[in-house]
PDB file of C-alpha atoms and ligand atoms in Angstrom:
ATOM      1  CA  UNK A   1     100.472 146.676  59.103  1.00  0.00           C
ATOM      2  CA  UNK A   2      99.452 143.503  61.541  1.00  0.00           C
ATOM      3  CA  UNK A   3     100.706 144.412  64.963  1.00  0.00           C
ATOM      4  CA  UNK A   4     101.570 140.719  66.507  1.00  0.00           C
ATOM      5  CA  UNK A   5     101.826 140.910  70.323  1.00  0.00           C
ATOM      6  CA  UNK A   6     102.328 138.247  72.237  1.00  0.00           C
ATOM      7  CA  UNK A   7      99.489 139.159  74.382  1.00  0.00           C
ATOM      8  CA  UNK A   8      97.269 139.365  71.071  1.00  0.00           C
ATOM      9  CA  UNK A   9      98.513 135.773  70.164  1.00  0.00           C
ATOM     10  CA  UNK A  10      97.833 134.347  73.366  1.00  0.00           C
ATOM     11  CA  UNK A  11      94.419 136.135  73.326  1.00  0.00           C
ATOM     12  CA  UNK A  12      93.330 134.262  69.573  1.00  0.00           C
ATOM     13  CA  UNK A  13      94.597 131.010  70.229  1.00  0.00           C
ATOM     14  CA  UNK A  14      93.107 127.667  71.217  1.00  0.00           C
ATOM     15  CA  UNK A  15      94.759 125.342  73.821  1.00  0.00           C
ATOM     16  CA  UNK A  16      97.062 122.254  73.058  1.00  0.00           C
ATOM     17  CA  UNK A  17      97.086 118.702  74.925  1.00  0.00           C
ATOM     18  CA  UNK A  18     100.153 118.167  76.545  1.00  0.00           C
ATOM     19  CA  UNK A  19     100.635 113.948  77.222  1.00  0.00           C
ATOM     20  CA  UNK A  20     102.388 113.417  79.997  1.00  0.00           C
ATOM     21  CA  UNK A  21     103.753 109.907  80.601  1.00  0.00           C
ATOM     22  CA  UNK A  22     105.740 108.011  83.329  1.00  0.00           C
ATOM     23  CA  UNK A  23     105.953 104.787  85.019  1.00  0.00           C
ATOM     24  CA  UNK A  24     104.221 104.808  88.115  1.00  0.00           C
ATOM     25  CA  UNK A  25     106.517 106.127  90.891  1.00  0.00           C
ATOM     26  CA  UNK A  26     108.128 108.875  88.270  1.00  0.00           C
ATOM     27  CA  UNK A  27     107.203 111.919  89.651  1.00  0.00           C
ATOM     28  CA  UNK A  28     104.404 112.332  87.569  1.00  0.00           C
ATOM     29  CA  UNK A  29     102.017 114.083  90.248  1.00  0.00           C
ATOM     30  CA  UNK A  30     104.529 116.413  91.540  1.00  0.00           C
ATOM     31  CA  UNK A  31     105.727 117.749  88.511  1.00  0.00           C
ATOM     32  CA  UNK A  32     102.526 118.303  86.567  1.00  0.00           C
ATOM     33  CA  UNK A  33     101.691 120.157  90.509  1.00  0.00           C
ATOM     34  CA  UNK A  34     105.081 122.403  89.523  1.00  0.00           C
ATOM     35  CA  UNK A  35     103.977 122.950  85.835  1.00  0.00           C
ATOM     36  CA  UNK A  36     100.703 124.113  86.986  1.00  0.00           C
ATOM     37  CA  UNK A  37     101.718 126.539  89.399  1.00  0.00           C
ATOM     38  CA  UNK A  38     104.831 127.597  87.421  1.00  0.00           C
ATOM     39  CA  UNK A  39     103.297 128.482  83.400  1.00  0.00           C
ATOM     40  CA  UNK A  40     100.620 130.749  83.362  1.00  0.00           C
ATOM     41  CA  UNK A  41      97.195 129.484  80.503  1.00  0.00           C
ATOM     42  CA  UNK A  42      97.781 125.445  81.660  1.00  0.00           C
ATOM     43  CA  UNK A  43      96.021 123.161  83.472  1.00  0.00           C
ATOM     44  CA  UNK A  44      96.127 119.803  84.447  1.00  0.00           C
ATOM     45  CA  UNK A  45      93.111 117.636  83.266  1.00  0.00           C
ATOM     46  CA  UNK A  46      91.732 114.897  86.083  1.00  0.00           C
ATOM     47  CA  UNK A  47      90.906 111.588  85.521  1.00  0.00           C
ATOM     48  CA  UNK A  48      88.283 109.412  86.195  1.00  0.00           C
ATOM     49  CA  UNK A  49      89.070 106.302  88.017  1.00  0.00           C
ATOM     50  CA  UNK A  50      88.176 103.393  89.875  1.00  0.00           C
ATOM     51  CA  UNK A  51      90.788 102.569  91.808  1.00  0.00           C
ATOM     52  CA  UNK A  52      90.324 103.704  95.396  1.00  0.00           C
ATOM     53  CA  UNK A  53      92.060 107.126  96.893  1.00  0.00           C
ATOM     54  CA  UNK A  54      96.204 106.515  97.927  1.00  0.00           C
ATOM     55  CA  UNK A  55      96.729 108.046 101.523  1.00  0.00           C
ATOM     56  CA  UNK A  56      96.662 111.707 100.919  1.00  0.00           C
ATOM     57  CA  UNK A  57      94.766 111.927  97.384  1.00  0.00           C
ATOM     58  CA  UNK A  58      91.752 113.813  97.558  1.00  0.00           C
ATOM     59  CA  UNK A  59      88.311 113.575  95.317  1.00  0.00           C
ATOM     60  CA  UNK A  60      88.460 115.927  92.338  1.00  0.00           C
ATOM     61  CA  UNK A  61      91.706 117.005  93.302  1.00  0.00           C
ATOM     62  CA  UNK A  62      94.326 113.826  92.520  1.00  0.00           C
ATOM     63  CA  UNK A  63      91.478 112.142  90.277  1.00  0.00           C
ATOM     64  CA  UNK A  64      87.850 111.450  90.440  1.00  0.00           C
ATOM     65  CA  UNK A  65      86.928 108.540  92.321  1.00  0.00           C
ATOM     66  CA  UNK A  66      84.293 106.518  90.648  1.00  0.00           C
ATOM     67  CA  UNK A  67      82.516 103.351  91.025  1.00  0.00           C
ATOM     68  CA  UNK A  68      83.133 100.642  88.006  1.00  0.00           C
ATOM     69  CA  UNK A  69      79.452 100.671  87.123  1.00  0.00           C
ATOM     70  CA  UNK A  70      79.462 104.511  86.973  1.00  0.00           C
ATOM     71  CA  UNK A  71      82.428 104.500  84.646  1.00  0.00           C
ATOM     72  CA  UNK A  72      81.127 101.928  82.625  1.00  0.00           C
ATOM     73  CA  UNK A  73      78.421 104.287  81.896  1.00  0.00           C
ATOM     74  CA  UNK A  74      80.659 107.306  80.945  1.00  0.00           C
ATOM     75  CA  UNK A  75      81.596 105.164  78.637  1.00  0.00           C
ATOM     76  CA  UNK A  76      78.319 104.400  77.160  1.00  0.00           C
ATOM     77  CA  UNK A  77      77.496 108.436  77.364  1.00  0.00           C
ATOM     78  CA  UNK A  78      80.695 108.798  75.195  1.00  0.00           C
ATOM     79  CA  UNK A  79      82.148 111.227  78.108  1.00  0.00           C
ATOM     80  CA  UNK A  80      85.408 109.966  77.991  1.00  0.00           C
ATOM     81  CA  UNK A  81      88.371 110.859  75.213  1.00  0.00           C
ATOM     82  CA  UNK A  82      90.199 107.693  76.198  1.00  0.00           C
ATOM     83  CA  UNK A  83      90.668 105.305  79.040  1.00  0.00           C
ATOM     84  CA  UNK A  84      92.637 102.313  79.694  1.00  0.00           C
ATOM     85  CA  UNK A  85      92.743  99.391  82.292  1.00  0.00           C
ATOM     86  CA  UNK A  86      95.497  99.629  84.553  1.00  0.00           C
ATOM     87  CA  UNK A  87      96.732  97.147  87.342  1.00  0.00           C
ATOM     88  CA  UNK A  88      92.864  95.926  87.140  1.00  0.00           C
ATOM     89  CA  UNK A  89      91.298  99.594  87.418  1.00  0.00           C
ATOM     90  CA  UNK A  90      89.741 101.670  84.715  1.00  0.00           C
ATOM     91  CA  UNK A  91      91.275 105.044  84.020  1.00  0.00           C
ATOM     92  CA  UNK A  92      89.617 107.822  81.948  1.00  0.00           C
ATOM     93  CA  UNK A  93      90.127 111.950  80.662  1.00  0.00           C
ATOM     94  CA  UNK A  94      86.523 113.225  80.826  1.00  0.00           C
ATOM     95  CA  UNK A  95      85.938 114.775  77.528  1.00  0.00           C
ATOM     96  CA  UNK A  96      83.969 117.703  78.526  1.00  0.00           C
ATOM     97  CA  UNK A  97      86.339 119.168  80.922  1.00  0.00           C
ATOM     98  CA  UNK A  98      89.212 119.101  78.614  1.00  0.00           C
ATOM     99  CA  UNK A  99      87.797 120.821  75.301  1.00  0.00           C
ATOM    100  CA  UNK A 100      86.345 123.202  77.722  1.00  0.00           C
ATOM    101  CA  UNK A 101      89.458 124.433  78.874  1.00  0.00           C
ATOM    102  CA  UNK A 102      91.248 124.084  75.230  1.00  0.00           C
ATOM    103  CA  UNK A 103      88.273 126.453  73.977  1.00  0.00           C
ATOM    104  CA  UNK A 104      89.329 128.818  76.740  1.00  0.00           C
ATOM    105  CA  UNK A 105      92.425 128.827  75.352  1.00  0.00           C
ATOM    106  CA  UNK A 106      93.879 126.607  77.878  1.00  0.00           C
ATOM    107  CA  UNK A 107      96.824 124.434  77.471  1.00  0.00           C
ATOM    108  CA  UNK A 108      95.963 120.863  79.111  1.00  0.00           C
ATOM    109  CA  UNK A 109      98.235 118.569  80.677  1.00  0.00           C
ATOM    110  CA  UNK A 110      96.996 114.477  80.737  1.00  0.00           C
ATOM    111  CA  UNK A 111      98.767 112.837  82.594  1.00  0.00           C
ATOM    112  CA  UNK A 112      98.010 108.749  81.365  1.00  0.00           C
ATOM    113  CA  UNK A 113      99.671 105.629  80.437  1.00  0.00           C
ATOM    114  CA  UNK A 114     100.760 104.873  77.145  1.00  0.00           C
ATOM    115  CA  UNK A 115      98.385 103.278  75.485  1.00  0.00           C
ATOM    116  CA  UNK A 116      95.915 106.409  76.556  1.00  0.00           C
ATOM    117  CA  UNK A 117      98.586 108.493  74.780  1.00  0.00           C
ATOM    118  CA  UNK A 118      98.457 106.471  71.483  1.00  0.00           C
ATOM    119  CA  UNK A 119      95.407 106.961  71.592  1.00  0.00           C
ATOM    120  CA  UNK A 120      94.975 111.035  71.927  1.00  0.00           C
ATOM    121  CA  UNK A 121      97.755 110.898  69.392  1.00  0.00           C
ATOM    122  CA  UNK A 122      95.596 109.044  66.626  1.00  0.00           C
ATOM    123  CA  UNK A 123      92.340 111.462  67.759  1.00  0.00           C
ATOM    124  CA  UNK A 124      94.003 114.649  68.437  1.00  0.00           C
ATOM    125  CA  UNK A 125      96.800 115.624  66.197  1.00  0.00           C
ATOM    126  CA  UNK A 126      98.693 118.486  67.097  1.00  0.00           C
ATOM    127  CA  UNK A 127      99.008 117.336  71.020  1.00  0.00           C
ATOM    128  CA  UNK A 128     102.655 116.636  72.364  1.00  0.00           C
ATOM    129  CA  UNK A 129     103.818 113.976  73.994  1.00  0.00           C
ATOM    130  CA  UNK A 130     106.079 114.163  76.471  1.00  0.00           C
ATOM    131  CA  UNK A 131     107.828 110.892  77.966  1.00  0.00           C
ATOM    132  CA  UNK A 132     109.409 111.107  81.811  1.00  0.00           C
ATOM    133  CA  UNK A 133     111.435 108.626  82.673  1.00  0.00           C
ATOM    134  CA  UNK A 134     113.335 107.088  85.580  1.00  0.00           C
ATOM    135  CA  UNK A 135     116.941 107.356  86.067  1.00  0.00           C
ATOM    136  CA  UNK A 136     117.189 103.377  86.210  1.00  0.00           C
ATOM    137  CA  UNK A 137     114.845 100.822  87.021  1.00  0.00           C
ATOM    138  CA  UNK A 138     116.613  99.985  90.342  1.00  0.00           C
ATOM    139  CA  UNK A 139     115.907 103.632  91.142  1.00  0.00           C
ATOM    140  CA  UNK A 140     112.325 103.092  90.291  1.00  0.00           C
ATOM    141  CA  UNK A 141     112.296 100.292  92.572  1.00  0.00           C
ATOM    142  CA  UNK A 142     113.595 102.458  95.243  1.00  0.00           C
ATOM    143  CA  UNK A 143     111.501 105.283  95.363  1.00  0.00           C
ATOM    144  CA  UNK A 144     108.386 102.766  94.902  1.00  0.00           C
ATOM    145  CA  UNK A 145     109.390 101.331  98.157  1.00  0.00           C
ATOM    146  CA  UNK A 146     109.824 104.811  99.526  1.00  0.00           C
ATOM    147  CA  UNK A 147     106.356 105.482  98.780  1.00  0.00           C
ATOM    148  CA  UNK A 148     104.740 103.178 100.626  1.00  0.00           C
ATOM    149  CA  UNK A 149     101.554 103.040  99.123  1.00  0.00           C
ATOM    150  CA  UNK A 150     102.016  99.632  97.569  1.00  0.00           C
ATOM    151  CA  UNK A 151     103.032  96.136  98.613  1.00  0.00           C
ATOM    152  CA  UNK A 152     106.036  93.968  97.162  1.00  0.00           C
ATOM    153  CA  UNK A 153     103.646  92.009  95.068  1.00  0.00           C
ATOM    154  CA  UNK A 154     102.137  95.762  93.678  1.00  0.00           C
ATOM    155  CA  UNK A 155     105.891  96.960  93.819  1.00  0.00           C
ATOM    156  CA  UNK A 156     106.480  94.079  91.199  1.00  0.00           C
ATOM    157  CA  UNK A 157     103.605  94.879  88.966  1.00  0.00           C
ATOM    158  CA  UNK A 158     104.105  98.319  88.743  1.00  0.00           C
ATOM    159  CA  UNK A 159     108.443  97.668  87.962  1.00  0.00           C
ATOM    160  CA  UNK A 160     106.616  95.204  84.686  1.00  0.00           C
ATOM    161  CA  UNK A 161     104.636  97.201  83.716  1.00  0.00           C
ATOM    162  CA  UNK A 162     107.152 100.582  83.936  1.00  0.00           C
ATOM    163  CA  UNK A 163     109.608  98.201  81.484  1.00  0.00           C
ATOM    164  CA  UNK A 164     106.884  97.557  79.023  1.00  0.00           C
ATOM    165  CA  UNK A 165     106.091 101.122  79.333  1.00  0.00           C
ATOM    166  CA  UNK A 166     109.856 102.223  78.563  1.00  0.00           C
ATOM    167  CA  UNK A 167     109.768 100.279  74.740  1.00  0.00           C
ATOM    168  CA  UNK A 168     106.756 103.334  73.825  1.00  0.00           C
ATOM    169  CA  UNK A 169     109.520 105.847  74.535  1.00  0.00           C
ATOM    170  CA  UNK A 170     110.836 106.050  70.286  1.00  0.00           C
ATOM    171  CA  UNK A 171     106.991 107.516  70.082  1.00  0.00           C
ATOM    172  CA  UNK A 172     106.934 109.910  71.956  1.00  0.00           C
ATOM    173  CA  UNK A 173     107.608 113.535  70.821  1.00  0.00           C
ATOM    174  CA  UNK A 174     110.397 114.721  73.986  1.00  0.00           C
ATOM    175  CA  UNK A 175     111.998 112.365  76.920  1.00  0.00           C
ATOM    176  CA  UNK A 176     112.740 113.634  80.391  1.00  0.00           C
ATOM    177  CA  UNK A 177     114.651 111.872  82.537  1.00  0.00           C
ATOM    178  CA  UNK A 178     113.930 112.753  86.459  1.00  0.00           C
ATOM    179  CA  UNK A 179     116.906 112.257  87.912  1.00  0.00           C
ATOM    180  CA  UNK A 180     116.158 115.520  90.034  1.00  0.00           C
ATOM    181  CA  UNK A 181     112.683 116.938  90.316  1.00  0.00           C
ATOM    182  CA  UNK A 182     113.298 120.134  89.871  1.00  0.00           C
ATOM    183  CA  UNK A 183     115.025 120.083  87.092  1.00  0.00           C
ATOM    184  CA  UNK A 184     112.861 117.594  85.741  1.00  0.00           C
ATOM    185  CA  UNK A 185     109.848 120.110  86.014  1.00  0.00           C
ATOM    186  CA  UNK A 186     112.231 122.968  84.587  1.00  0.00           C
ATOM    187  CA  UNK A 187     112.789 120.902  81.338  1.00  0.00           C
ATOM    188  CA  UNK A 188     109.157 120.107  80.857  1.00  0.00           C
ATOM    189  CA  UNK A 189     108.642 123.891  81.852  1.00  0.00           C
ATOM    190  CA  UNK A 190     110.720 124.551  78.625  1.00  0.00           C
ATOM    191  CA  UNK A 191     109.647 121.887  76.303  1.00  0.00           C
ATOM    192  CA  UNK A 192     105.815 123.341  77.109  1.00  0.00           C
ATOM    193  CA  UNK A 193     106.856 126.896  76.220  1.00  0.00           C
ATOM    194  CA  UNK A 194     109.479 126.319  72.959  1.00  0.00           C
ATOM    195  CA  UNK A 195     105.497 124.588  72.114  1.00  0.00           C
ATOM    196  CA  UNK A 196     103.916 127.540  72.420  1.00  0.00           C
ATOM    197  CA  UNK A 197     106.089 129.967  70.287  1.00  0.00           C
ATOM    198  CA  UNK A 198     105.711 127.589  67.252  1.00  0.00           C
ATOM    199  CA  UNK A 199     104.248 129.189  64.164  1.00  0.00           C
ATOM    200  CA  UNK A 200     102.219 126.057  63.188  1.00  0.00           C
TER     201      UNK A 200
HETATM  202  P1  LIG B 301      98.243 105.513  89.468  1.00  0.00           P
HETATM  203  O1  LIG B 301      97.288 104.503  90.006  1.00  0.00           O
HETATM  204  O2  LIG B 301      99.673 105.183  89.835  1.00  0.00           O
HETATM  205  O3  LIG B 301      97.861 106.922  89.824  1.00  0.00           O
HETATM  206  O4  LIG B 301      98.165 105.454  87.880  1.00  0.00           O
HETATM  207  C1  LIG B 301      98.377 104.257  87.202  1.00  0.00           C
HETATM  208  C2  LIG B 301      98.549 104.532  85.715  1.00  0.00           C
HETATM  209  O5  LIG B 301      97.329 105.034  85.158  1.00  0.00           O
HETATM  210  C3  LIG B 301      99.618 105.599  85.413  1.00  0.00           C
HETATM  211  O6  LIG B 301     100.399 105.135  84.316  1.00  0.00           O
HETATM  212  C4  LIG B 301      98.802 106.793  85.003  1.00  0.00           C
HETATM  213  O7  LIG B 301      99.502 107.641  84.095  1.00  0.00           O
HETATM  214  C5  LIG B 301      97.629 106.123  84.321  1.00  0.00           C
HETATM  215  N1  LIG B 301      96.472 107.013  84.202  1.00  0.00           N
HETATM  216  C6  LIG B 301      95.998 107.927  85.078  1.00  0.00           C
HETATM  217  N2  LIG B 301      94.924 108.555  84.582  1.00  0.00           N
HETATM  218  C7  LIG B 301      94.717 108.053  83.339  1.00  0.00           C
HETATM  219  C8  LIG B 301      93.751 108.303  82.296  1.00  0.00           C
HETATM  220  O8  LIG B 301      92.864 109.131  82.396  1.00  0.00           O
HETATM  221  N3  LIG B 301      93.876 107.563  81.165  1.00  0.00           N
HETATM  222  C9  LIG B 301      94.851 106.635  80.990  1.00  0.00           C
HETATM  223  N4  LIG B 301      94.898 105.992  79.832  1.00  0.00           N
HETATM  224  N5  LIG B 301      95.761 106.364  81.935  1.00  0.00           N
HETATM  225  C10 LIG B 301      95.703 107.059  83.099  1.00  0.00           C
END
């Protein structure tokens, strides 16, 4: 007779991709911080981008801060899984960190825009996508202000592109809506581990 622990399953199994999307301003950094620290086997992959560092974001930490030419070349090296050109910067998952950690039998959280996510969808089947939303736009709006990383004109271009972002949501596999942060991050905390006691 097979003997099927949990620990045993755990122990065979390879990682999944968990897609994390939400308008800029959601949350999104906080609660994959939460999911990190609060589900044992996950981690949260970091991009490569060329933007330059918010107050407070730190080098390998919040992303990896690259120069345009340099990306351009992980591009050319085929080191990157997917990337997309957001508010004028290039955004990228490294491919070698990520199927690292899914061999290890890590789960892996991206955290990317929408079109990144139709994109893992097409190449990775299998990976979930999970959609976090705002409460309302006018909150968005808020809390952007609140922020105050950006100015009215980024503001702007961030509420534009969080509207075109919201017609993806029918795509996506689950929706959260963050009307509270921690609840937020206990929802995803579920959705993440109902995942993981699939048979398939
Ligand atoms: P922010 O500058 O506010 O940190 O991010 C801007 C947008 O870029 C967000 O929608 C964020 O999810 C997305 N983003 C961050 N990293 C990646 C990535 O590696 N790939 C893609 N496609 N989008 C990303």
């Amino acid at each position: 007779m097979v003997t099927y622990t949990e620990k045993r399953r755990m122990a065979t199994r390879k990682g999944r991709l968990f897609i994390i999307s939400a308008p800029s301003g959601c949350g999104k950094t906080t609660l994959c911080e939460l999911l990190v620290k609060g589900i044992p086997r996950i981690a949260r992959s970091v991009s490569l981008t060329t933007r330059a560092p918010r107050r407070g974001e730190e080098h390998d930490r919040d992303y990896i801060f690259v120069s345009r030419a340099r990306f351009r070349q992980e591009i050319r090296d085929n080191n990157i899984l997917e990337w997309a050109i957001n508010f004028g910067h290039y955004y990228g998952t490294p491919k070698r960190r990520v199927s690292k950690l899914l061999k290890q039998g890590m789960d892996v959280i991206l955290a990317i825009d929408v079109k990144g996510a139709m994109k893992v969808r097409r190449h990775c089947p299998g990976s979930v996508l999970i959609f976090v939303a705002p409460p309302s736009i006018k909150e968005l709006r808020k809390r952007l202000k609140k922020r105050r990383t950006d100015d009215k004109r980024e503001i702007s271009k961030r509420i534009n592109t969080a509207q075109r972002e919201l017609e993806y949501l029918p795509k996506y596999d689950y929706v959260v809506i963050n009307d509270n942060i921690r609840r937020a991050a206990e929802r995803l905390k579920s959705i993440i581990l109902t995942e993981r006691c699939k048979t398939q």
